[in-house]
XYZ file of C-alpha atoms in Angstrom:
765
model
C 35.130 -34.260 24.600
C 35.698 -30.841 26.141
C 36.930 -29.696 22.816
C 33.831 -30.969 21.079
C 31.769 -29.366 23.619
C 33.400 -26.181 23.230
C 33.081 -26.362 19.415
C 29.422 -26.903 19.922
C 29.227 -23.945 22.169
C 30.946 -21.800 19.632
C 28.586 -23.079 16.859
C 25.787 -21.799 18.970
C 27.298 -18.508 19.392
C 27.854 -18.109 15.749
C 24.300 -19.192 15.077
C 22.937 -16.536 17.645
C 24.990 -13.809 15.948
C 23.653 -14.847 12.549
C 20.123 -14.703 13.872
C 20.494 -10.929 14.109
C 21.440 -10.576 10.493
C 19.150 -11.186 7.380
C 18.976 -14.972 6.505
C 21.688 -16.172 4.250
C 22.052 -19.427 2.180
C 24.265 -20.822 4.875
C 21.488 -20.614 7.421
C 19.361 -23.205 5.632
C 22.104 -25.756 5.817
C 21.507 -25.961 9.521
C 19.488 -29.029 9.954
C 16.124 -28.275 11.674
C 15.856 -29.390 15.271
C 13.151 -32.022 16.021
C 11.291 -32.441 19.337
C 9.215 -35.100 20.947
C 7.405 -35.750 24.156
C 8.287 -39.140 25.862
C 8.017 -40.930 29.194
C 5.306 -42.362 31.405
C 2.577 -42.086 32.705
C 1.565 -38.950 30.854
C -0.999 -37.318 28.542
C -0.414 -36.361 24.895
C 0.441 -32.810 25.695
C 2.935 -33.453 28.547
C 6.115 -35.481 28.963
C 9.857 -35.598 28.992
C 11.107 -33.150 26.390
C 13.636 -34.724 23.915
C 15.525 -33.039 21.167
C 16.988 -34.495 18.043
C 20.250 -32.858 17.343
C 23.308 -34.081 15.426
C 21.472 -37.250 14.317
C 20.919 -38.246 17.902
C 18.043 -37.989 20.298
C 18.791 -36.491 23.723
C 17.232 -34.740 26.768
C 17.458 -31.243 28.482
C 18.674 -30.976 32.073
C 16.295 -29.267 34.652
C 19.002 -26.927 36.137
C 17.805 -23.289 35.957
C 14.731 -24.556 33.956
C 11.833 -22.045 33.881
C 8.288 -21.731 32.591
C 9.670 -19.396 29.752
C 11.752 -22.324 28.556
C 8.647 -24.498 28.456
C 6.874 -21.799 26.486
C 9.343 -21.936 23.745
C 9.493 -25.766 23.721
C 5.757 -26.220 23.763
C 5.403 -23.802 20.757
C 7.965 -25.781 18.860
C 5.984 -28.909 19.571
C 2.927 -27.138 18.029
C 1.134 -26.269 21.135
C 0.011 -22.676 21.913
C 2.028 -22.336 25.074
C 2.924 -24.181 28.314
C 1.072 -24.385 31.643
C 4.037 -25.817 33.502
C 7.191 -27.827 33.624
C 8.591 -30.815 35.586
C 12.063 -31.571 37.172
C 13.821 -34.637 38.317
C 12.777 -36.861 35.639
C 9.102 -36.869 36.555
C 8.337 -38.781 33.424
C 11.136 -41.232 33.763
C 14.823 -41.076 32.916
C 15.748 -40.661 29.300
C 18.711 -42.445 27.683
C 21.527 -41.374 25.467
C 22.907 -37.668 25.371
C 21.900 -34.728 27.692
C 21.949 -32.109 24.901
C 21.241 -29.045 26.952
C 21.943 -27.633 30.324
C 21.219 -24.201 32.191
C 18.885 -23.262 29.316
C 17.722 -19.634 29.915
C 14.943 -18.190 27.548
C 13.051 -15.111 27.774
C 9.900 -16.759 26.495
C 9.480 -15.194 23.164
C 12.176 -16.957 21.234
C 11.130 -18.687 17.987
C 13.527 -21.676 18.923
C 15.346 -23.137 21.766
C 18.461 -22.412 19.622
C 17.979 -18.772 20.368
C 18.125 -19.246 24.182
C 21.283 -18.946 26.366
C 22.695 -22.443 27.337
C 25.900 -24.040 28.235
C 26.404 -25.337 24.668
C 25.211 -28.578 22.943
C 26.245 -31.522 24.723
C 27.868 -29.653 27.609
C 26.281 -30.759 30.785
C 26.998 -31.729 34.415
C 23.676 -33.486 34.902
C 22.499 -37.125 35.118
C 19.280 -38.285 33.466
C 17.802 -38.083 37.021
C 17.560 -34.301 36.224
C 15.732 -34.652 32.888
C 13.149 -31.860 32.344
C 9.523 -32.201 31.269
C 7.090 -29.884 30.080
C 3.281 -29.588 30.309
C 1.709 -27.777 27.271
C -1.716 -26.155 26.741
C -3.913 -28.745 25.306
C -4.530 -26.522 22.202
C -2.578 -26.756 18.890
C -1.238 -23.669 16.931
C -3.698 -23.238 14.039
C -2.103 -24.408 10.703
C 1.050 -25.732 12.518
C 3.001 -27.864 10.035
C 4.548 -30.437 12.027
C 7.739 -31.045 9.962
C 9.081 -32.932 13.016
C 6.223 -35.089 13.853
C 7.612 -38.085 15.683
C 5.433 -41.354 15.213
C 5.008 -41.779 18.879
C 2.403 -44.468 18.599
C 5.043 -46.767 17.363
C 6.996 -46.601 20.562
C 4.562 -45.580 23.391
C 2.126 -47.315 25.589
C 0.290 -44.787 27.754
C -3.251 -45.750 28.822
C -3.941 -49.203 29.993
C -7.204 -50.606 31.459
C -8.420 -54.040 32.890
C -11.755 -54.958 31.100
C -13.892 -57.415 33.258
C -15.585 -59.893 30.906
C -17.419 -61.965 33.499
C -21.008 -60.904 33.467
C -21.930 -59.049 36.595
C -18.286 -58.003 37.172
C -18.508 -55.214 34.816
C -20.648 -53.337 37.406
C -18.762 -54.175 40.429
C -15.754 -51.890 41.436
C -12.943 -52.235 41.686
C -12.343 -54.413 38.693
C -9.650 -56.845 39.861
C -9.655 -59.412 36.993
C -10.036 -59.023 33.348
C -8.359 -58.710 29.871
C -5.517 -56.138 29.880
C -6.207 -53.566 27.085
C -4.075 -50.667 25.825
C -5.396 -47.447 24.198
C -4.839 -47.493 20.441
C -5.995 -44.695 18.353
C -9.722 -44.179 19.237
C -10.228 -47.637 20.742
C -8.709 -50.374 22.834
C -6.411 -53.196 21.778
C -5.310 -56.445 23.442
C -1.883 -57.948 24.301
C -0.793 -61.341 23.182
C -0.039 -63.493 26.111
C 2.534 -65.693 24.529
C 5.389 -65.655 27.119
C 3.353 -63.807 29.482
C 4.388 -64.343 33.151
C 3.487 -63.167 36.800
C 6.090 -60.272 36.692
C 4.153 -58.790 33.835
C 0.897 -59.244 35.795
C 2.611 -57.677 38.773
C 3.324 -54.464 36.951
C -0.290 -54.238 35.401
C -1.784 -54.872 38.953
C 0.543 -52.207 40.414
C -0.713 -49.658 37.757
C -4.269 -50.529 38.543
C -3.747 -49.835 42.254
C -3.251 -53.384 43.471
C -0.421 -54.564 45.607
C -0.212 -58.146 44.182
C -1.293 -60.373 41.377
C -2.795 -63.963 41.722
C -2.888 -66.815 39.356
C -5.607 -66.696 36.879
C -7.600 -69.601 35.260
C -6.455 -69.074 31.660
C -8.661 -71.938 30.252
C -11.688 -70.325 31.566
C -10.945 -67.263 29.157
C -9.832 -69.269 26.203
C -13.509 -70.063 25.674
C -14.337 -66.477 25.296
C -11.411 -65.721 22.888
C -11.654 -68.749 20.351
C -14.266 -68.989 17.651
C -16.497 -72.093 18.452
C -19.937 -72.924 17.293
C -22.303 -70.785 19.267
C -24.307 -73.716 20.753
C -21.112 -75.361 22.095
C -19.846 -72.282 23.440
C -22.998 -71.612 25.453
C -22.848 -75.247 26.840
C -19.321 -74.671 28.097
C -20.048 -71.428 29.636
C -23.250 -72.444 31.236
C -21.605 -74.816 33.785
C -19.206 -71.966 34.686
C -19.920 -68.300 35.295
C -21.446 -66.640 32.218
C -18.975 -64.728 30.123
C -19.712 -61.505 28.244
C -22.670 -62.502 25.936
C -21.271 -61.040 22.791
C -17.638 -61.951 21.847
C -15.590 -58.884 21.237
C -13.590 -58.520 18.059
C -9.921 -58.862 19.048
C -7.396 -56.397 17.900
C -3.816 -57.331 19.110
C -1.382 -54.451 19.539
C 1.571 -55.831 21.666
C 3.440 -59.062 21.988
C 6.522 -60.379 23.697
C 6.006 -58.304 26.756
C 8.849 -58.884 29.310
C 8.861 -56.953 32.689
C 11.108 -57.550 35.563
C 8.165 -56.868 37.988
C 9.639 -53.639 39.560
C 8.461 -51.315 36.713
C 5.883 -48.784 37.769
C 4.397 -48.665 34.166
C 4.289 -51.279 31.272
C 5.943 -48.689 28.947
C 9.124 -49.279 30.952
C 9.007 -53.043 30.025
C 10.379 -54.466 26.794
C 7.784 -55.464 24.239
C 7.035 -55.547 20.549
C 4.395 -53.977 18.409
C 2.404 -55.671 15.819
C 2.975 -53.885 12.506
C 0.467 -53.384 9.749
C -2.293 -55.944 9.445
C -2.373 -58.089 12.549
C -5.285 -60.173 11.723
C -3.130 -63.386 11.921
C -1.506 -62.208 15.222
C -1.145 -64.345 18.266
C -2.027 -67.548 16.630
C -0.884 -69.723 19.425
C -1.951 -67.386 22.262
C -4.943 -65.326 23.578
C -5.473 -61.963 25.028
C -3.456 -61.417 28.285
C -5.583 -61.796 31.324
C -4.643 -60.513 34.837
C -6.117 -61.099 38.197
C -5.188 -58.748 41.214
C -5.613 -58.895 44.900
C -6.863 -55.580 46.357
C -5.403 -54.047 49.458
C -7.432 -53.840 52.763
C -9.002 -50.472 51.905
C -10.565 -51.675 48.698
C -11.260 -55.398 49.599
C -14.892 -56.427 48.677
C -15.424 -60.009 49.689
C -16.088 -60.917 53.484
C -13.465 -63.638 53.311
C -10.978 -61.249 51.870
C -11.705 -58.685 54.493
C -11.357 -61.217 57.231
C -7.964 -62.416 56.010
C -6.683 -58.856 55.699
C -8.077 -57.901 59.193
C -5.945 -60.705 60.622
C -2.794 -59.447 58.719
C -3.512 -55.921 60.239
C -3.554 -57.225 63.946
C 0.043 -56.144 64.440
C 0.733 -52.406 64.234
C 2.289 -51.429 60.854
C 5.705 -49.928 60.831
C 5.138 -47.376 58.071
C 2.268 -44.947 57.456
C 1.342 -41.986 55.094
C 0.409 -38.518 56.639
C -0.548 -35.141 55.304
C -2.045 -36.340 52.032
C -5.448 -35.159 50.595
C -6.278 -38.416 48.803
C -5.944 -42.207 49.674
C -2.647 -43.436 48.844
C -0.649 -40.297 49.082
C 1.237 -38.446 51.904
C 4.455 -38.026 53.690
C 6.242 -41.390 54.528
C 6.701 -42.098 58.125
C 8.375 -45.179 59.649
C 8.436 -46.566 63.228
C 11.760 -47.196 64.808
C 12.562 -47.653 68.479
C 8.863 -47.060 69.398
C 8.839 -43.556 67.769
C 7.600 -42.463 64.407
C 9.771 -40.405 62.121
C 10.322 -39.426 58.521
C 12.529 -40.384 55.570
C 15.103 -38.003 54.089
C 14.709 -37.619 50.293
C 18.249 -38.236 49.192
C 18.117 -40.850 46.401
C 14.347 -41.159 47.033
C 12.950 -42.801 43.803
C 10.000 -44.713 42.230
C 11.327 -48.046 43.098
C 11.505 -47.295 46.861
C 8.237 -45.362 46.663
C 6.516 -48.353 45.012
C 7.837 -50.711 47.843
C 5.974 -48.305 50.264
C 2.856 -48.277 48.237
C 2.539 -51.898 47.909
C 3.434 -52.484 51.595
C 0.487 -50.246 52.500
C -2.001 -52.111 50.223
C -1.860 -49.794 47.247
C -0.415 -50.330 43.753
C 3.049 -49.182 42.402
C 4.109 -45.500 42.852
C 2.821 -42.694 40.536
C 5.238 -40.124 41.942
C 8.163 -40.233 44.519
C 7.958 -36.678 45.956
C 10.942 -34.828 47.519
C 11.338 -31.565 49.388
C 8.486 -32.032 51.939
C 5.850 -31.656 49.103
C 3.290 -33.248 51.698
C 4.178 -30.969 54.488
C 7.067 -31.398 57.083
C 7.053 -34.001 59.704
C 8.368 -33.762 63.351
C 10.461 -35.865 65.493
C 13.439 -37.935 64.214
C 14.311 -38.507 60.707
C 14.983 -42.120 60.781
C 16.235 -43.144 57.303
C 18.441 -41.754 54.552
C 19.426 -42.856 51.008
C 16.909 -45.526 50.912
C 17.698 -47.680 47.853
C 15.056 -50.428 47.213
C 15.354 -52.867 44.182
C 11.549 -52.910 43.907
C 11.208 -56.569 44.867
C 11.196 -56.080 48.604
C 8.068 -56.801 50.653
C 8.965 -54.086 53.107
C 10.801 -50.758 53.059
C 12.759 -52.227 55.958
C 14.304 -54.808 53.704
C 15.858 -52.095 51.541
C 19.411 -50.821 51.976
C 19.425 -47.404 53.741
C 21.713 -45.226 55.752
C 20.969 -44.196 59.287
C 20.733 -40.464 59.603
C 23.285 -38.137 61.236
C 22.292 -34.692 62.481
C 23.741 -32.747 59.756
C 22.514 -34.885 56.919
C 18.942 -33.811 56.515
C 16.306 -31.449 57.710
C 12.376 -31.911 57.763
C 12.408 -29.762 54.641
C 13.570 -32.836 52.805
C 10.917 -35.184 54.013
C 10.021 -37.882 51.247
C 6.470 -38.521 50.126
C 4.670 -40.704 47.765
C 1.608 -40.732 45.504
C 0.472 -44.325 44.909
C -1.763 -45.814 42.201
C -5.062 -46.699 43.786
C -7.934 -48.717 42.228
C -10.758 -46.920 40.335
C -13.776 -46.978 42.653
C -15.990 -44.531 40.811
C -16.811 -42.544 44.006
C -16.393 -39.209 42.178
C -19.248 -40.079 39.954
C -21.637 -40.053 42.960
C -21.095 -36.414 44.039
C -20.971 -32.956 42.399
C -20.986 -29.344 43.282
C -23.267 -26.656 42.041
C -23.632 -22.840 42.327
C -20.125 -22.037 43.453
C -17.898 -19.424 41.786
C -15.217 -21.906 40.995
C -15.004 -25.701 40.464
C -13.591 -25.883 44.092
C -16.743 -24.725 45.793
C -20.524 -25.281 45.725
C -23.595 -26.885 47.177
C -23.081 -30.572 47.633
C -25.253 -32.820 45.321
C -25.122 -36.630 45.825
C -26.450 -39.410 43.581
C -28.772 -42.037 45.288
C -30.127 -45.295 43.977
C -27.150 -45.638 41.408
C -26.019 -48.886 43.060
C -29.188 -50.754 41.953
C -28.340 -50.100 38.324
C -30.967 -47.577 37.942
C -30.509 -43.994 36.729
C -29.122 -42.081 39.803
C -31.319 -39.515 41.451
C -29.458 -36.319 42.434
C -30.282 -34.496 45.743
C -29.019 -32.140 48.362
C -27.417 -32.907 51.781
C -28.981 -31.427 54.958
C -26.732 -28.841 56.401
C -27.623 -29.534 60.016
C -24.404 -30.942 61.778
C -22.399 -30.543 58.601
C -18.827 -29.510 59.580
C -15.162 -29.556 58.597
C -14.821 -33.381 58.773
C -17.823 -34.087 56.463
C -16.535 -31.363 54.056
C -13.084 -33.138 54.078
C -14.695 -36.329 52.933
C -16.764 -34.595 50.362
C -13.683 -32.803 48.999
C -11.612 -35.994 48.919
C -14.416 -37.805 47.091
C -14.518 -34.988 44.582
C -10.740 -35.282 44.083
C -10.348 -31.572 44.989
C -8.060 -31.978 47.971
C -8.795 -30.642 51.392
C -11.793 -28.829 52.713
C -11.386 -25.088 53.469
C -14.831 -24.778 54.933
C -17.910 -26.987 55.461
C -20.999 -24.656 55.113
C -24.355 -25.297 56.779
C -26.150 -22.633 54.667
C -25.668 -22.121 50.963
C -28.394 -19.463 50.145
C -25.825 -16.984 48.591
C -24.982 -19.459 45.717
C -26.885 -19.766 42.405
C -29.760 -22.198 42.622
C -29.742 -25.424 40.505
C -32.656 -27.489 39.265
C -31.777 -29.968 42.187
C -33.963 -29.144 45.197
C -34.743 -32.311 47.084
C -32.981 -33.252 50.230
C -31.815 -36.894 49.930
C -29.283 -37.247 52.705
C -29.334 -36.160 56.466
C -27.432 -36.754 59.588
C -24.011 -37.151 57.916
C -21.374 -37.634 60.478
C -17.768 -38.557 59.368
C -14.669 -39.459 61.143
C -12.706 -37.486 58.357
C -10.812 -40.393 56.747
C -13.582 -41.962 54.729
C -13.382 -42.109 50.838
C -16.988 -41.300 50.297
C -19.924 -39.736 52.099
C -21.726 -43.031 51.784
C -19.070 -44.544 54.106
C -20.013 -41.987 56.902
C -22.921 -42.490 59.343
C -26.059 -40.936 58.034
C -29.891 -41.425 58.461
C -30.171 -43.612 55.305
C -33.488 -43.548 53.566
C -35.336 -42.146 56.697
C -34.483 -38.477 56.140
C -34.550 -36.261 59.214
C -33.794 -32.683 58.542
C -35.429 -29.684 60.332
C -34.904 -27.283 57.305
C -35.275 -28.933 53.959
C -35.104 -25.664 52.052
C -32.380 -25.198 49.500
C -30.756 -22.457 51.491
C -29.955 -24.946 54.309
C -28.269 -27.498 51.952
C -24.508 -28.413 52.809
C -21.773 -26.804 50.911
C -17.983 -26.982 50.730
C -15.096 -24.860 49.613
C -12.123 -27.122 48.848
C -8.496 -26.381 48.534
C -5.443 -28.248 47.240
C -3.503 -27.442 50.385
C -4.119 -27.092 54.016
C -2.458 -26.011 57.334
C -1.092 -28.458 59.957
C -0.691 -27.263 63.555
C 1.264 -28.926 66.185
C 2.504 -28.047 69.571
C 6.278 -28.041 70.401
C 6.248 -30.667 73.065
C 9.738 -30.287 74.665
C 8.928 -26.544 75.408
C 5.960 -27.628 77.561
C 8.253 -29.826 79.550
C 10.990 -27.277 79.954
C 8.830 -24.398 81.020
C 6.160 -25.972 83.370
C 6.142 -24.752 86.976
C 3.622 -23.943 89.723
C 2.658 -20.368 90.722
C 0.395 -19.389 93.659
C -1.248 -16.212 92.265
C -3.134 -13.785 94.391
C -6.850 -13.395 93.546
C -6.631 -9.676 93.123
C -4.290 -10.119 90.219
C -6.823 -12.643 88.537
C -9.979 -10.553 87.828
C -9.154 -10.292 84.173
C -8.560 -14.138 84.001
C -11.788 -14.805 85.805
C -13.716 -12.760 83.393
C -12.463 -14.818 80.498
C -13.206 -18.131 82.301
C -9.615 -19.017 82.738
C -10.077 -20.448 86.297
C -11.944 -23.404 87.500
C -15.506 -23.004 88.741
C -14.637 -23.049 92.498
C -12.872 -19.765 92.108
C -16.406 -18.124 91.957
C -16.916 -19.105 95.738
C -13.539 -17.730 96.778
C -13.197 -14.872 99.191
C -12.221 -12.206 96.514
C -9.753 -10.358 96.435
C -8.146 -12.462 99.332
C -6.440 -15.646 98.857
C -4.827 -17.197 95.782
C -5.130 -19.882 93.027
C -2.575 -22.468 92.344
C -1.740 -22.382 88.564
C 0.334 -24.927 86.566
C 1.912 -22.545 83.973
C 3.764 -23.518 80.755
C 4.686 -22.079 77.436
C 2.825 -23.093 74.242
C 4.598 -22.861 70.865
C 2.282 -23.911 68.075
C 3.945 -24.385 64.704
C 2.206 -24.510 61.239
C 3.970 -27.342 59.394
C 1.388 -27.604 56.671
C 1.147 -26.213 53.186
C -1.286 -23.330 53.667
C -1.647 -20.606 56.268
C -3.799 -21.363 59.370
C -6.545 -18.748 59.273
C -9.502 -18.283 61.602
C -12.845 -19.331 60.311
C -14.569 -16.232 61.448
C -14.264 -13.004 59.496
C -13.030 -9.856 61.156
C -16.570 -8.596 61.610
C -17.419 -11.365 64.134
C -13.955 -11.207 66.186
C -14.584 -10.469 69.982
C -12.732 -7.583 71.638
C -11.322 -8.471 74.985
C -11.083 -5.264 77.103
C -8.793 -6.940 79.688
C -6.235 -8.179 77.287
C -6.805 -5.377 74.757
C -6.873 -7.450 71.657
C -9.345 -9.268 69.412
C -9.875 -12.971 69.765
C -10.558 -14.482 66.294
C -11.543 -18.046 67.600
C -13.795 -18.840 70.599
C -11.938 -22.071 71.394
C -8.459 -22.505 70.057
C -7.127 -25.002 72.582
C -8.364 -27.272 75.393
C -6.006 -27.513 78.526
C -6.752 -30.522 80.725
C -5.308 -32.509 83.642
C -6.567 -36.125 83.637
C -5.994 -39.098 85.862
C -4.092 -42.134 84.235
C -7.552 -43.695 83.515
C -8.736 -40.606 81.731
C -11.005 -38.787 84.098
C -10.548 -34.945 84.164
C -9.503 -33.573 87.473
C -8.745 -29.971 86.658
C -11.448 -28.246 84.697
C -9.345 -27.568 81.756
C -10.385 -24.117 80.266
C -11.036 -23.535 76.579
C -8.547 -20.904 75.621
C -9.286 -18.528 72.933
C -6.253 -16.619 71.527
C -5.224 -13.956 69.185
C -3.361 -15.757 66.328
C -0.115 -14.207 65.061
C 3.384 -15.097 63.813
C 5.748 -14.783 66.712
C 8.838 -16.158 64.910
C 9.468 -17.803 61.640
C 11.984 -20.029 59.938
C 14.916 -18.146 58.241
C 13.621 -17.676 54.721
C 9.896 -17.086 55.789
C 8.410 -13.501 56.335
C 5.804 -12.893 59.152
C 2.375 -12.084 57.890
C 0.033 -11.873 60.801
C -0.037 -9.753 63.932
C -2.544 -8.985 66.490
C -1.725 -5.296 67.211
C -3.970 -2.579 65.529
C -6.661 -4.928 64.463
C -4.222 -6.671 62.322
C -4.835 -9.852 60.237
C -4.683 -12.950 62.365
C -3.329 -16.314 61.382
C -0.068 -18.518 61.521
C 1.962 -18.654 58.279
C 3.463 -21.866 57.031
C 6.889 -22.232 58.525
C 6.028 -19.848 61.515
C 4.939 -20.385 65.185
C 2.762 -18.668 67.567
C 4.275 -18.335 71.120
C 2.151 -18.113 74.214
C 4.713 -17.552 76.928
C 4.247 -19.146 80.453
C 3.975 -15.661 81.995
C 0.938 -14.410 80.032
C -2.570 -14.453 81.387
C -4.543 -17.615 80.902
C -1.553 -19.636 79.982
C -2.116 -22.058 82.734
C -4.329 -24.743 84.274
C -5.917 -23.987 87.561
C -4.955 -26.884 89.781
C -6.037 -25.372 93.206
C -8.460 -28.401 93.754
C -6.132 -31.065 92.520
C -4.877 -33.499 95.081
C -1.312 -34.918 95.059
C -0.806 -37.812 92.652
C 0.301 -39.017 89.156
C -1.482 -37.182 86.235
C -1.454 -36.598 82.479
C -1.289 -33.069 81.112
C -3.128 -32.896 77.820
C -3.400 -29.937 75.397
C -5.522 -30.156 72.211
C -5.229 -27.630 69.556
C -8.185 -26.748 67.223
C -10.362 -29.272 69.227
C -13.635 -28.524 67.410
C -12.173 -28.954 64.028
C -13.149 -25.288 63.343
C -10.437 -24.746 60.902
C -9.253 -27.321 58.258
C -5.933 -29.125 58.583
C -4.247 -31.679 56.597
C -3.722 -33.857 59.671
C -5.858 -33.755 62.834
C -4.204 -36.739 64.627
C -1.142 -34.649 65.646
C -3.234 -31.944 67.418
C -3.025 -33.511 71.012
C 0.116 -33.130 73.056
C 0.426 -35.325 76.236
C 2.861 -35.410 79.275
C 3.291 -37.363 82.484
C 2.931 -35.299 85.617
C 3.848 -36.053 89.188
C 2.441 -33.663 91.727
C 3.320 -33.779 95.409
C 1.185 -30.981 96.562
C 4.007 -28.545 96.547
C 6.118 -29.173 93.233
C 5.251 -30.750 90.028
C 7.430 -32.817 87.569
C 6.382 -32.730 83.946
C 8.063 -35.406 81.724
C 7.594 -37.536 78.580
C 5.912 -34.851 76.688
C 4.962 -36.041 73.217
C 2.581 -35.414 70.237
C -0.417 -37.867 70.670
C 0.374 -40.053 67.526
C 4.284 -39.889 67.850
C 4.711 -43.137 69.697
C 3.953 -46.755 68.856
C 0.921 -48.315 70.226
C 3.008 -50.232 72.733
C 4.768 -47.134 74.062
C 1.347 -45.264 74.282
C -0.056 -48.082 76.466
C 2.943 -47.890 78.680
C 2.464 -44.172 78.926
C -1.167 -44.371 80.120
C -3.355 -47.201 81.143
C -6.540 -45.907 79.525
C -7.751 -45.932 75.882
C -8.409 -42.169 75.862
C -7.686 -39.546 73.377
C -4.368 -40.216 71.613
C -5.432 -37.325 69.287
C -8.248 -34.997 69.118
C -10.505 -37.451 67.278
C -13.278 -38.897 69.366
C -12.938 -42.635 69.240
């Protein structure tokens, strides 16, 4: 084999040398390479790249793969260029040979043959490393595709569920109907001969549903068979009415056989009907599937009640840090503590088990390398290897983690298939400079089947949480800003306010799901300039406090009043300090260090521009946020006993992880913020890094620190912004213990920690 590979390598070298000389008759004897795009789920201009060499199809390994390689390959496929490439078999694993490895193109080569590589067939890769390309959706003018591969014969890409019961066509999500596949410019059916529940499970997973249910096949037979019209009408009259006009059937697939674990029907075995299929499926009918929606998408009250009962016990798995429903970093609950999963061997089978367990469909993507941000706390599982049939991730084989195995840079994440709800059709942006920003316009009255009426949203009370929901509904990721005035954007022909009093918790899928005034509009300023707007972003920051450091550094100091003039000026003392006998006496301060990390995927930047930063003469620097953290001492039942002050800070990168450079510093009116992978440290010995406990009596308390409490700056996850500790104060000394992030523990452990249903995070419940 090594000899063959070496020979292949030499052949390439010879061919490269020849390329520099004028073409000779021998050159034409080299058979032209053929290329094709394959895999699932994909569009026509993207996919796993496959090359036909030596009479055999094979793939290209993703080692050292670059955009320049993709440019060359896309041009050979007849597209004008590439917009991206994909690694780790994003479009599924190929079969057969891996023809090329360590490909290195400059980008201007005529053929992949002219690029450097290890030699044909010489590779140390597996098909888990198959490369894919995303080409510009524009063909090279006059491109003669001598290597056109008849993809339609072997690919099934787009699938839909067509509701045929009248009334069901308008209701979303569509949970039951005829399975159809995209064929040429229309849709074709699948013959249901031999169709079973495993096939239905795959279709339901693709459509965003966790499970399938039995369907009444006889009910649909009436619609698919030719009968006298009168007879058919009588049969249907006694049941629900079916689609009035019978659609012409056009069968495309038959003999579909899935194992039930596939994430796309293209991975199952099936046969195509060739040529004229008018006599196709003589003993069958179109395949019909019925699916059960997950809790988030259930519509009927009986369904919702059943699913509420199932949700009584706390789930042992959750998704964090994703912009859309059904995506995020996978976190699991073990020993009453939430932790992450290491991405070793993480694949679509395991990801699909997670997705279905959470009430979504199968997995669209199994993401590695902390693509949804880094988690904190323990990494509970490694090398998870599900078969795909498991009801829960906990039933899959896995390895327990050892300290040196994994870091949080390897946290696994998922993107799940979710049902089509049509929410994005009820919102749009206008006037912005890019598609990611603009004045929010919403459609009202569309539910009644009328033509929707577009209108504006009142800017009063509109903030980051409302903007988060709008950006999610638009499919544009996270919100960067929620804007209460939008006079600086171009006007549109929509001028009427139709929605006011919008108040969201931040997790809703649509603005309609938030509280609002309904049809009774109540807005002080109804002019277009006061309409709500958003600036969306695909990524967001995620701040959290390093809890162990608070515990390690907490102590009490009795500080003389004559050293606290500056602090008093900045409201860092409790109100009773105003009546003290200045400059005599002292204040008792609970001091501790705060180390605030940015674990998200975008830098944390203050909302206010430099022009509105406030200069603090005492501390000799600018504060870019009025309120950055709340410090509080609470009783176990949630009453505040020490007036926690609202600290404003200068934000900068104190330290960063090894390979991250500092960007922000406060000195010399510098830019402020916290870079991804860096942290801002406020040491226990600096001014205002304390809580004034002079008036607190001895007892047991809770120390609570909440970062970004007013949601001034957007984050991918607000639920991890609170940190809590138990405190025991005897009047002289203080013991601080059990410090943890607000959502790091199980519900049961949180109840043991405190006996009140107070803030577990900074979201007001």
